[in-house]
PDB file of N, CA and C in Angstrom:
ATOM      1  N   MET A   1       0.916  -1.314   0.021  1.00  0.00           N
ATOM      2  CA  MET A   1       0.081  -0.128   0.008  1.00  0.00           C
ATOM      3  C   MET A   1       1.027   1.222  -0.178  1.00  0.00           C
ATOM      4  N   ALA A   2       0.807   1.564  -1.149  1.00  0.00           N
ATOM      5  CA  ALA A   2       1.671   3.152  -0.879  1.00  0.00           C
ATOM      6  C   ALA A   2       1.046   4.542  -0.213  1.00  0.00           C
ATOM      7  N   ILE A   3       1.341   5.306   0.155  1.00  0.00           N
ATOM      8  CA  ILE A   3       0.515   6.300   0.292  1.00  0.00           C
ATOM      9  C   ILE A   3       1.016   7.521  -0.232  1.00  0.00           C
ATOM     10  N   SER A   4       0.145   8.363  -0.536  1.00  0.00           N
ATOM     11  CA  SER A   4       0.290   9.572  -1.418  1.00  0.00           C
ATOM     12  C   SER A   4       0.603  10.806  -0.836  1.00  0.00           C
ATOM     13  N   ALA A   5       1.323  11.570  -1.369  1.00  0.00           N
ATOM     14  CA  ALA A   5       1.459  13.128  -0.960  1.00  0.00           C
ATOM     15  C   ALA A   5       0.633  13.710  -0.432  1.00  0.00           C
ATOM     16  N   ASN A   6      -0.317  13.649  -1.118  1.00  0.00           N
ATOM     17  CA  ASN A   6      -1.868  14.177  -0.743  1.00  0.00           C
ATOM     18  C   ASN A   6      -2.045  13.935   0.748  1.00  0.00           C
ATOM     19  N   GLU A   7      -2.132  12.264   0.844  1.00  0.00           N
ATOM     20  CA  GLU A   7      -2.520  11.858   2.377  1.00  0.00           C
ATOM     21  C   GLU A   7      -1.638  12.214   3.102  1.00  0.00           C
ATOM     22  N   VAL A   8      -0.448  12.656   3.079  1.00  0.00           N
ATOM     23  CA  VAL A   8       0.421  12.732   3.711  1.00  0.00           C
ATOM     24  C   VAL A   8       0.008  14.637   4.271  1.00  0.00           C
ATOM     25  N   LYS A   9       0.058  15.045   3.371  1.00  0.00           N
ATOM     26  CA  LYS A   9      -0.286  16.832   3.266  1.00  0.00           C
ATOM     27  C   LYS A   9      -1.736  16.986   4.383  1.00  0.00           C
ATOM     28  N   HIS A  10      -2.584  16.240   4.002  1.00  0.00           N
ATOM     29  CA  HIS A  10      -3.839  16.030   4.744  1.00  0.00           C
ATOM     30  C   HIS A  10      -3.677  15.741   5.870  1.00  0.00           C
ATOM     31  N   VAL A  11      -3.043  14.925   6.802  1.00  0.00           N
ATOM     32  CA  VAL A  11      -2.800  14.215   8.000  1.00  0.00           C
ATOM     33  C   VAL A  11      -1.980  15.565   8.633  1.00  0.00           C
ATOM     34  N   ALA A  12      -1.050  16.081   8.124  1.00  0.00           N
ATOM     35  CA  ALA A  12       0.178  17.140   8.434  1.00  0.00           C
ATOM     36  C   ALA A  12      -1.269  18.329   8.822  1.00  0.00           C
ATOM     37  N   SER A  13      -2.004  18.590   8.015  1.00  0.00           N
ATOM     38  CA  SER A  13      -3.002  19.819   8.273  1.00  0.00           C
ATOM     39  C   SER A  13      -3.435  19.396   9.676  1.00  0.00           C
ATOM     40  N   LEU A  14      -4.020  18.390   9.899  1.00  0.00           N
ATOM     41  CA  LEU A  14      -4.952  17.392  11.203  1.00  0.00           C
ATOM     42  C   LEU A  14      -4.007  17.851  12.263  1.00  0.00           C
ATOM     43  N   ALA A  15      -2.835  17.837  12.154  1.00  0.00           N
ATOM     44  CA  ALA A  15      -1.787  18.147  13.151  1.00  0.00           C
ATOM     45  C   ALA A  15      -1.311  19.458  13.128  1.00  0.00           C
ATOM     46  N   LYS A  16      -1.865  20.515  12.320  1.00  0.00           N
ATOM     47  CA  LYS A  16      -1.588  21.981  11.690  1.00  0.00           C
ATOM     48  C   LYS A  16      -0.212  21.992  11.908  1.00  0.00           C
ATOM     49  N   LEU A  17       0.486  21.186  11.144  1.00  0.00           N
ATOM     50  CA  LEU A  17       1.850  21.487  10.551  1.00  0.00           C
ATOM     51  C   LEU A  17       1.745  21.676   8.989  1.00  0.00           C
ATOM     52  N   GLU A  18       3.269  22.349   8.617  1.00  0.00           N
ATOM     53  CA  GLU A  18       3.259  22.755   7.712  1.00  0.00           C
ATOM     54  C   GLU A  18       4.744  22.516   7.185  1.00  0.00           C
ATOM     55  N   PHE A  19       4.983  22.296   5.893  1.00  0.00           N
ATOM     56  CA  PHE A  19       6.359  22.262   5.408  1.00  0.00           C
ATOM     57  C   PHE A  19       6.348  22.372   3.930  1.00  0.00           C
ATOM     58  N   SER A  20       7.615  22.542   3.376  1.00  0.00           N
ATOM     59  CA  SER A  20       7.826  22.953   2.154  1.00  0.00           C
ATOM     60  C   SER A  20       7.453  21.506   0.843  1.00  0.00           C
ATOM     61  N   ASP A  21       7.838  21.757  -0.190  1.00  0.00           N
ATOM     62  CA  ASP A  21       6.910  20.526  -1.050  1.00  0.00           C
ATOM     63  C   ASP A  21       8.358  19.158  -0.973  1.00  0.00           C
ATOM     64  N   ALA A  22       9.758  20.093  -1.051  1.00  0.00           N
ATOM     65  CA  ALA A  22      10.891  19.031  -0.769  1.00  0.00           C
ATOM     66  C   ALA A  22      10.497  18.238   0.581  1.00  0.00           C
ATOM     67  N   LYS A  23       9.966  18.649   1.479  1.00  0.00           N
ATOM     68  CA  LYS A  23       9.953  17.958   3.253  1.00  0.00           C
ATOM     69  C   LYS A  23       8.849  17.160   2.570  1.00  0.00           C
ATOM     70  N   LEU A  24       7.882  17.647   2.126  1.00  0.00           N
ATOM     71  CA  LEU A  24       6.606  16.371   1.652  1.00  0.00           C
ATOM     72  C   LEU A  24       6.901  15.607   1.068  1.00  0.00           C
ATOM     73  N   GLN A  25       7.860  15.706   0.411  1.00  0.00           N
ATOM     74  CA  GLN A  25       8.053  14.257  -0.621  1.00  0.00           C
ATOM     75  C   GLN A  25       9.033  13.550   0.146  1.00  0.00           C
ATOM     76  N   LYS A  26       9.937  14.122   1.217  1.00  0.00           N
ATOM     77  CA  LYS A  26      10.849  13.036   1.790  1.00  0.00           C
ATOM     78  C   LYS A  26       9.947  12.464   2.976  1.00  0.00           C
ATOM     79  N   PHE A  27       8.949  13.084   3.417  1.00  0.00           N
ATOM     80  CA  PHE A  27       8.150  12.685   4.655  1.00  0.00           C
ATOM     81  C   PHE A  27       7.303  11.561   3.920  1.00  0.00           C
ATOM     82  N   THR A  28       6.775  11.888   2.734  1.00  0.00           N
ATOM     83  CA  THR A  28       5.858  10.444   2.260  1.00  0.00           C
ATOM     84  C   THR A  28       6.795   9.556   1.866  1.00  0.00           C
ATOM     85  N   GLY A  29       8.166   9.433   1.430  1.00  0.00           N
ATOM     86  CA  GLY A  29       8.880   8.068   1.154  1.00  0.00           C
ATOM     87  C   GLY A  29       9.201   7.819   2.518  1.00  0.00           C
ATOM     88  N   GLN A  30       9.167   8.587   3.470  1.00  0.00           N
ATOM     89  CA  GLN A  30       9.834   7.920   4.855  1.00  0.00           C
ATOM     90  C   GLN A  30       7.981   7.339   5.216  1.00  0.00           C
ATOM     91  N   MET A  31       7.090   7.626   5.257  1.00  0.00           N
ATOM     92  CA  MET A  31       5.648   7.063   5.555  1.00  0.00           C
ATOM     93  C   MET A  31       5.480   6.028   4.778  1.00  0.00           C
ATOM     94  N   ASP A  32       5.921   5.745   3.673  1.00  0.00           N
ATOM     95  CA  ASP A  32       5.551   4.580   2.672  1.00  0.00           C
ATOM     96  C   ASP A  32       6.630   3.638   3.481  1.00  0.00           C
ATOM     97  N   GLN A  33       7.889   3.860   3.537  1.00  0.00           N
ATOM     98  CA  GLN A  33       8.796   2.823   3.838  1.00  0.00           C
ATOM     99  C   GLN A  33       8.048   2.476   5.584  1.00  0.00           C
ATOM    100  N   ILE A  34       7.537   2.975   6.042  1.00  0.00           N
ATOM    101  CA  ILE A  34       6.899   2.515   7.396  1.00  0.00           C
ATOM    102  C   ILE A  34       6.249   1.777   7.372  1.00  0.00           C
ATOM    103  N   ILE A  35       4.773   2.220   6.480  1.00  0.00           N
ATOM    104  CA  ILE A  35       3.901   1.284   6.236  1.00  0.00           C
ATOM    105  C   ILE A  35       4.296   0.325   5.350  1.00  0.00           C
ATOM    106  N   ASN A  36       5.212   0.083   4.553  1.00  0.00           N
ATOM    107  CA  ASN A  36       5.444  -1.106   3.942  1.00  0.00           C
ATOM    108  C   ASN A  36       6.423  -2.210   5.168  1.00  0.00           C
ATOM    109  N   MET A  37       7.119  -1.858   6.370  1.00  0.00           N
ATOM    110  CA  MET A  37       7.750  -2.518   7.324  1.00  0.00           C
ATOM    111  C   MET A  37       6.722  -3.039   8.289  1.00  0.00           C
ATOM    112  N   VAL A  38       5.815  -2.084   8.263  1.00  0.00           N
ATOM    113  CA  VAL A  38       4.135  -2.762   9.000  1.00  0.00           C
ATOM    114  C   VAL A  38       3.646  -3.747   8.484  1.00  0.00           C
ATOM    115  N   GLN A  39       3.461  -3.891   7.312  1.00  0.00           N
ATOM    116  CA  GLN A  39       2.776  -5.015   6.132  1.00  0.00           C
ATOM    117  C   GLN A  39       3.346  -6.095   6.298  1.00  0.00           C
ATOM    118  N   GLN A  40       4.691  -6.123   6.360  1.00  0.00           N
ATOM    119  CA  GLN A  40       6.171  -7.072   6.424  1.00  0.00           C
ATOM    120  C   GLN A  40       5.405  -7.705   7.831  1.00  0.00           C
ATOM    121  N   LEU A  41       5.535  -7.044   8.966  1.00  0.00           N
ATOM    122  CA  LEU A  41       5.287  -7.709  10.439  1.00  0.00           C
ATOM    123  C   LEU A  41       3.978  -8.581  10.266  1.00  0.00           C
ATOM    124  N   SER A  42       3.259  -7.483   9.565  1.00  0.00           N
ATOM    125  CA  SER A  42       1.861  -8.774   9.440  1.00  0.00           C
ATOM    126  C   SER A  42       1.837  -9.987   8.762  1.00  0.00           C
ATOM    127  N   GLU A  43       2.650 -10.214   8.238  1.00  0.00           N
ATOM    128  CA  GLU A  43       2.875 -11.566   7.014  1.00  0.00           C
ATOM    129  C   GLU A  43       3.584 -12.603   7.924  1.00  0.00           C
ATOM    130  N   VAL A  44       4.314 -12.217   9.304  1.00  0.00           N
ATOM    131  CA  VAL A  44       4.991 -13.164   9.971  1.00  0.00           C
ATOM    132  C   VAL A  44       3.778 -14.422  10.582  1.00  0.00           C
ATOM    133  N   ASP A  45       4.113 -15.307  10.400  1.00  0.00           N
ATOM    134  CA  ASP A  45       3.152 -16.352  11.121  1.00  0.00           C
ATOM    135  C   ASP A  45       3.605 -16.538  12.819  1.00  0.00           C
ATOM    136  N   THR A  46       2.668 -15.935  13.682  1.00  0.00           N
ATOM    137  CA  THR A  46       3.067 -15.845  14.866  1.00  0.00           C
ATOM    138  C   THR A  46       1.688 -16.965  15.585  1.00  0.00           C
ATOM    139  N   THR A  47       1.400 -17.527  14.987  1.00  0.00           N
ATOM    140  CA  THR A  47       0.337 -18.441  15.420  1.00  0.00           C
ATOM    141  C   THR A  47       0.737 -19.528  16.930  1.00  0.00           C
ATOM    142  N   ASP A  48       1.804 -20.053  16.912  1.00  0.00           N
ATOM    143  CA  ASP A  48       2.668 -20.333  18.129  1.00  0.00           C
ATOM    144  C   ASP A  48       3.404 -19.760  19.343  1.00  0.00           C
ATOM    145  N   VAL A  49       3.527 -18.211  18.674  1.00  0.00           N
ATOM    146  CA  VAL A  49       3.950 -17.139  19.422  1.00  0.00           C
ATOM    147  C   VAL A  49       3.344 -16.990  20.966  1.00  0.00           C
ATOM    148  N   PRO A  50       3.538 -17.523  21.903  1.00  0.00           N
ATOM    149  CA  PRO A  50       2.943 -16.698  23.214  1.00  0.00           C
ATOM    150  C   PRO A  50       2.661 -14.964  23.336  1.00  0.00           C
ATOM    151  N   VAL A  51       1.296 -14.818  23.808  1.00  0.00           N
ATOM    152  CA  VAL A  51       1.330 -13.191  23.664  1.00  0.00           C
ATOM    153  C   VAL A  51       2.075 -12.876  25.218  1.00  0.00           C
ATOM    154  N   THR A  52       2.868 -11.661  24.474  1.00  0.00           N
ATOM    155  CA  THR A  52       3.661 -10.836  25.403  1.00  0.00           C
ATOM    156  C   THR A  52       3.029  -9.808  26.299  1.00  0.00           C
ATOM    157  N   THR A  53       2.888  -9.741  27.502  1.00  0.00           N
ATOM    158  CA  THR A  53       2.406  -8.491  28.008  1.00  0.00           C
ATOM    159  C   THR A  53       3.469  -7.857  29.046  1.00  0.00           C
ATOM    160  N   THR A  54       4.654  -8.289  29.277  1.00  0.00           N
ATOM    161  CA  THR A  54       5.663  -7.740  30.007  1.00  0.00           C
ATOM    162  C   THR A  54       6.890  -8.516  29.285  1.00  0.00           C
ATOM    163  N   VAL A  55       7.729  -7.464  29.048  1.00  0.00           N
ATOM    164  CA  VAL A  55       9.146  -7.765  29.046  1.00  0.00           C
ATOM    165  C   VAL A  55      10.116  -8.113  30.039  1.00  0.00           C
ATOM    166  N   THR A  56       9.801  -7.600  31.475  1.00  0.00           N
ATOM    167  CA  THR A  56      10.460  -7.970  32.663  1.00  0.00           C
ATOM    168  C   THR A  56       9.951  -8.527  33.474  1.00  0.00           C
ATOM    169  N   ASP A  57      10.379  -8.882  34.344  1.00  0.00           N
ATOM    170  CA  ASP A  57       9.755  -9.689  35.709  1.00  0.00           C
ATOM    171  C   ASP A  57       9.061  -8.824  36.746  1.00  0.00           C
ATOM    172  N   ALA A  58       9.348  -7.698  36.357  1.00  0.00           N
ATOM    173  CA  ALA A  58       8.740  -6.755  37.216  1.00  0.00           C
ATOM    174  C   ALA A  58       7.203  -6.769  37.611  1.00  0.00           C
ATOM    175  N   PHE A  59       6.882  -6.318  38.806  1.00  0.00           N
ATOM    176  CA  PHE A  59       5.347  -6.729  39.064  1.00  0.00           C
ATOM    177  C   PHE A  59       5.152  -4.924  39.874  1.00  0.00           C
ATOM    178  N   ASN A  60       3.855  -4.706  39.905  1.00  0.00           N
ATOM    179  CA  ASN A  60       3.453  -3.787  40.327  1.00  0.00           C
ATOM    180  C   ASN A  60       3.194  -4.268  42.258  1.00  0.00           C
ATOM    181  N   VAL A  61       3.748  -2.787  42.878  1.00  0.00           N
ATOM    182  CA  VAL A  61       3.621  -3.297  44.397  1.00  0.00           C
ATOM    183  C   VAL A  61       2.311  -2.561  44.807  1.00  0.00           C
ATOM    184  N   MET A  62       1.638  -2.973  45.070  1.00  0.00           N
ATOM    185  CA  MET A  62       0.224  -2.085  45.512  1.00  0.00           C
ATOM    186  C   MET A  62       0.030  -1.700  47.287  1.00  0.00           C
ATOM    187  N   ARG A  63      -0.381  -0.365  47.473  1.00  0.00           N
ATOM    188  CA  ARG A  63      -0.339  -0.177  48.652  1.00  0.00           C
ATOM    189  C   ARG A  63      -1.799  -0.014  48.895  1.00  0.00           C
ATOM    190  N   GLU A  64      -2.261   0.230  50.016  1.00  0.00           N
ATOM    191  CA  GLU A  64      -3.546  -0.039  50.675  1.00  0.00           C
ATOM    192  C   GLU A  64      -3.807   1.411  50.062  1.00  0.00           C
ATOM    193  N   ASP A  65      -5.488   1.605  49.660  1.00  0.00           N
ATOM    194  CA  ASP A  65      -5.801   3.107  49.664  1.00  0.00           C
ATOM    195  C   ASP A  65      -6.265   3.558  50.430  1.00  0.00           C
ATOM    196  N   ILE A  66      -5.559   4.556  51.111  1.00  0.00           N
ATOM    197  CA  ILE A  66      -6.022   5.438  52.105  1.00  0.00           C
ATOM    198  C   ILE A  66      -6.558   6.726  51.817  1.00  0.00           C
ATOM    199  N   ALA A  67      -7.557   7.456  52.057  1.00  0.00           N
ATOM    200  CA  ALA A  67      -7.756   8.629  52.002  1.00  0.00           C
ATOM    201  C   ALA A  67      -6.904   9.123  52.888  1.00  0.00           C
ATOM    202  N   VAL A  68      -6.614  10.322  52.904  1.00  0.00           N
ATOM    203  CA  VAL A  68      -6.029  11.371  53.546  1.00  0.00           C
ATOM    204  C   VAL A  68      -6.618  12.689  53.339  1.00  0.00           C
ATOM    205  N   LYS A  69      -6.102  13.924  54.390  1.00  0.00           N
ATOM    206  CA  LYS A  69      -7.030  15.185  54.409  1.00  0.00           C
ATOM    207  C   LYS A  69      -5.808  15.631  53.337  1.00  0.00           C
ATOM    208  N   GLY A  70      -6.526  16.590  52.247  1.00  0.00           N
ATOM    209  CA  GLY A  70      -5.337  17.147  51.613  1.00  0.00           C
ATOM    210  C   GLY A  70      -5.035  18.775  52.046  1.00  0.00           C
ATOM    211  N   THR A  71      -4.027  19.099  51.789  1.00  0.00           N
ATOM    212  CA  THR A  71      -3.999  20.908  52.237  1.00  0.00           C
ATOM    213  C   THR A  71      -5.017  21.728  51.934  1.00  0.00           C
ATOM    214  N   ASP A  72      -4.904  22.378  52.830  1.00  0.00           N
ATOM    215  CA  ASP A  72      -6.064  23.695  53.180  1.00  0.00           C
ATOM    216  C   ASP A  72      -5.908  24.333  51.558  1.00  0.00           C
ATOM    217  N   ARG A  73      -6.856  24.764  51.324  1.00  0.00           N
ATOM    218  CA  ARG A  73      -6.792  25.054  49.448  1.00  0.00           C
ATOM    219  C   ARG A  73      -6.214  26.986  49.845  1.00  0.00           C
ATOM    220  N   GLU A  74      -6.853  27.408  50.909  1.00  0.00           N
ATOM    221  CA  GLU A  74      -6.334  28.667  51.557  1.00  0.00           C
ATOM    222  C   GLU A  74      -4.341  28.922  51.376  1.00  0.00           C
ATOM    223  N   LEU A  75      -4.271  27.886  51.802  1.00  0.00           N
ATOM    224  CA  LEU A  75      -2.604  27.975  52.323  1.00  0.00           C
ATOM    225  C   LEU A  75      -2.223  27.835  51.020  1.00  0.00           C
ATOM    226  N   LEU A  76      -2.921  26.866  50.006  1.00  0.00           N
ATOM    227  CA  LEU A  76      -2.154  26.553  48.621  1.00  0.00           C
ATOM    228  C   LEU A  76      -2.136  27.889  47.893  1.00  0.00           C
ATOM    229  N   MET A  77      -3.147  28.425  47.945  1.00  0.00           N
ATOM    230  CA  MET A  77      -3.356  30.112  47.065  1.00  0.00           C
ATOM    231  C   MET A  77      -2.686  30.874  47.749  1.00  0.00           C
ATOM    232  N   GLU A  78      -2.104  30.467  48.619  1.00  0.00           N
ATOM    233  CA  GLU A  78      -1.204  32.275  49.060  1.00  0.00           C
ATOM    234  C   GLU A  78      -0.215  32.442  48.086  1.00  0.00           C
ATOM    235  N   ASN A  79       0.680  31.723  47.504  1.00  0.00           N
ATOM    236  CA  ASN A  79       1.344  32.229  46.762  1.00  0.00           C
ATOM    237  C   ASN A  79       1.266  32.248  45.228  1.00  0.00           C
ATOM    238  N   VAL A  80      -0.115  32.156  45.403  1.00  0.00           N
ATOM    239  CA  VAL A  80      -0.559  32.533  43.767  1.00  0.00           C
ATOM    240  C   VAL A  80      -0.605  33.911  43.247  1.00  0.00           C
ATOM    241  N   PRO A  81      -0.226  34.141  41.946  1.00  0.00           N
ATOM    242  CA  PRO A  81      -0.474  35.577  41.817  1.00  0.00           C
ATOM    243  C   PRO A  81      -1.656  36.046  41.410  1.00  0.00           C
ATOM    244  N   GLU A  82      -2.651  35.250  41.077  1.00  0.00           N
ATOM    245  CA  GLU A  82      -3.765  35.779  40.346  1.00  0.00           C
ATOM    246  C   GLU A  82      -4.926  34.694  40.262  1.00  0.00           C
ATOM    247  N   ARG A  83      -5.728  35.079  41.175  1.00  0.00           N
ATOM    248  CA  ARG A  83      -6.885  33.855  41.018  1.00  0.00           C
ATOM    249  C   ARG A  83      -8.153  34.322  40.804  1.00  0.00           C
ATOM    250  N   LYS A  84      -9.212  33.307  40.502  1.00  0.00           N
ATOM    251  CA  LYS A  84     -10.704  33.972  40.130  1.00  0.00           C
ATOM    252  C   LYS A  84     -11.429  32.708  40.933  1.00  0.00           C
ATOM    253  N   ASP A  85     -12.789  33.297  41.420  1.00  0.00           N
ATOM    254  CA  ASP A  85     -13.572  32.191  42.112  1.00  0.00           C
ATOM    255  C   ASP A  85     -12.788  30.911  42.522  1.00  0.00           C
ATOM    256  N   GLY A  86     -11.761  31.005  43.001  1.00  0.00           N
ATOM    257  CA  GLY A  86     -11.214  29.952  43.826  1.00  0.00           C
ATOM    258  C   GLY A  86     -10.172  29.128  43.294  1.00  0.00           C
ATOM    259  N   PHE A  87      -9.996  29.731  42.102  1.00  0.00           N
ATOM    260  CA  PHE A  87      -9.382  29.181  40.966  1.00  0.00           C
ATOM    261  C   PHE A  87      -7.678  29.768  40.618  1.00  0.00           C
ATOM    262  N   ILE A  88      -6.600  29.146  40.358  1.00  0.00           N
ATOM    263  CA  ILE A  88      -5.743  29.591  39.622  1.00  0.00           C
ATOM    264  C   ILE A  88      -5.630  30.412  38.392  1.00  0.00           C
ATOM    265  N   LYS A  89      -5.753  31.443  37.973  1.00  0.00           N
ATOM    266  CA  LYS A  89      -5.982  32.293  36.843  1.00  0.00           C
ATOM    267  C   LYS A  89      -4.705  32.238  35.952  1.00  0.00           C
ATOM    268  N   VAL A  90      -4.584  31.711  34.885  1.00  0.00           N
ATOM    269  CA  VAL A  90      -3.604  31.572  33.985  1.00  0.00           C
ATOM    270  C   VAL A  90      -3.850  32.291  32.878  1.00  0.00           C
ATOM    271  N   PRO A  91      -2.672  32.240  31.760  1.00  0.00           N
ATOM    272  CA  PRO A  91      -2.673  32.869  30.679  1.00  0.00           C
ATOM    273  C   PRO A  91      -3.114  32.218  29.615  1.00  0.00           C
ATOM    274  N   ALA A  92      -4.084  32.521  28.710  1.00  0.00           N
ATOM    275  CA  ALA A  92      -4.422  31.692  27.610  1.00  0.00           C
ATOM    276  C   ALA A  92      -3.423  31.170  26.964  1.00  0.00           C
ATOM    277  N   ILE A  93      -3.080  29.850  26.362  1.00  0.00           N
ATOM    278  CA  ILE A  93      -2.279  29.230  25.434  1.00  0.00           C
ATOM    279  C   ILE A  93      -2.734  28.956  23.957  1.00  0.00           C
ATOM    280  N   ILE A  94      -4.017  28.748  23.928  1.00  0.00           N
ATOM    281  CA  ILE A  94      -4.421  28.123  22.901  1.00  0.00           C
ATOM    282  C   ILE A  94      -5.399  29.389  22.899  1.00  0.00           C
ATOM    283  N   ASP A  95      -5.282  29.884  21.060  1.00  0.00           N
ATOM    284  CA  ASP A  95      -5.930  31.144  20.603  1.00  0.00           C
ATOM    285  C   ASP A  95      -7.119  30.456  19.632  1.00  0.00           C
ATOM    286  N   GLU A  96      -8.114  30.336  20.488  1.00  0.00           N
ATOM    287  CA  GLU A  96      -9.511  29.859  19.600  1.00  0.00           C
ATOM    288  C   GLU A  96     -10.229  30.364  18.578  1.00  0.00           C
ATOM    289  N   SER A  97      -9.509  31.771  18.329  1.00  0.00           N
ATOM    290  CA  SER A  97      -9.956  32.424  17.254  1.00  0.00           C
ATOM    291  C   SER A  97      -9.533  32.480  15.985  1.00  0.00           C
ATOM    292  N   GLU A  98      -8.185  31.465  16.240  1.00  0.00           N
ATOM    293  CA  GLU A  98      -7.581  30.715  14.829  1.00  0.00           C
ATOM    294  C   GLU A  98      -8.505  30.109  13.882  1.00  0.00           C
ATOM    295  N   GLU A  99      -8.344  30.463  12.835  1.00  0.00           N
ATOM    296  CA  GLU A  99      -9.339  29.383  11.992  1.00  0.00           C
ATOM    297  C   GLU A  99      -8.583  28.215  11.619  1.00  0.00           C
ATOM    298  N   GLY A 100      -9.293  27.205  11.332  1.00  0.00           N
ATOM    299  CA  GLY A 100      -8.592  25.702  11.211  1.00  0.00           C
ATOM    300  C   GLY A 100      -9.358  24.904   9.812  1.00  0.00           C
TER     301      GLY A 100
END
């Protein structure tokens, strides 16, 4: 299955990425190689291969789940530069006015 430059360009636009035509051709070739490698892996017979859920003998050590009282909100808010309605007010990092 070959991937087209238009498909790569479409995925890039979904991720809000832009690049030159030269980079588009380079990425298209790289994506095509990746897809071909995955297709090769799907052709391998894994009928008698056991399922691998972990590659180490490590296991989770679980502790008892005990509820404890948290830190007082006012104490936490003492060093907050700006707050509103009991929450920390931070500057916006995403401008939703941009057209996509």
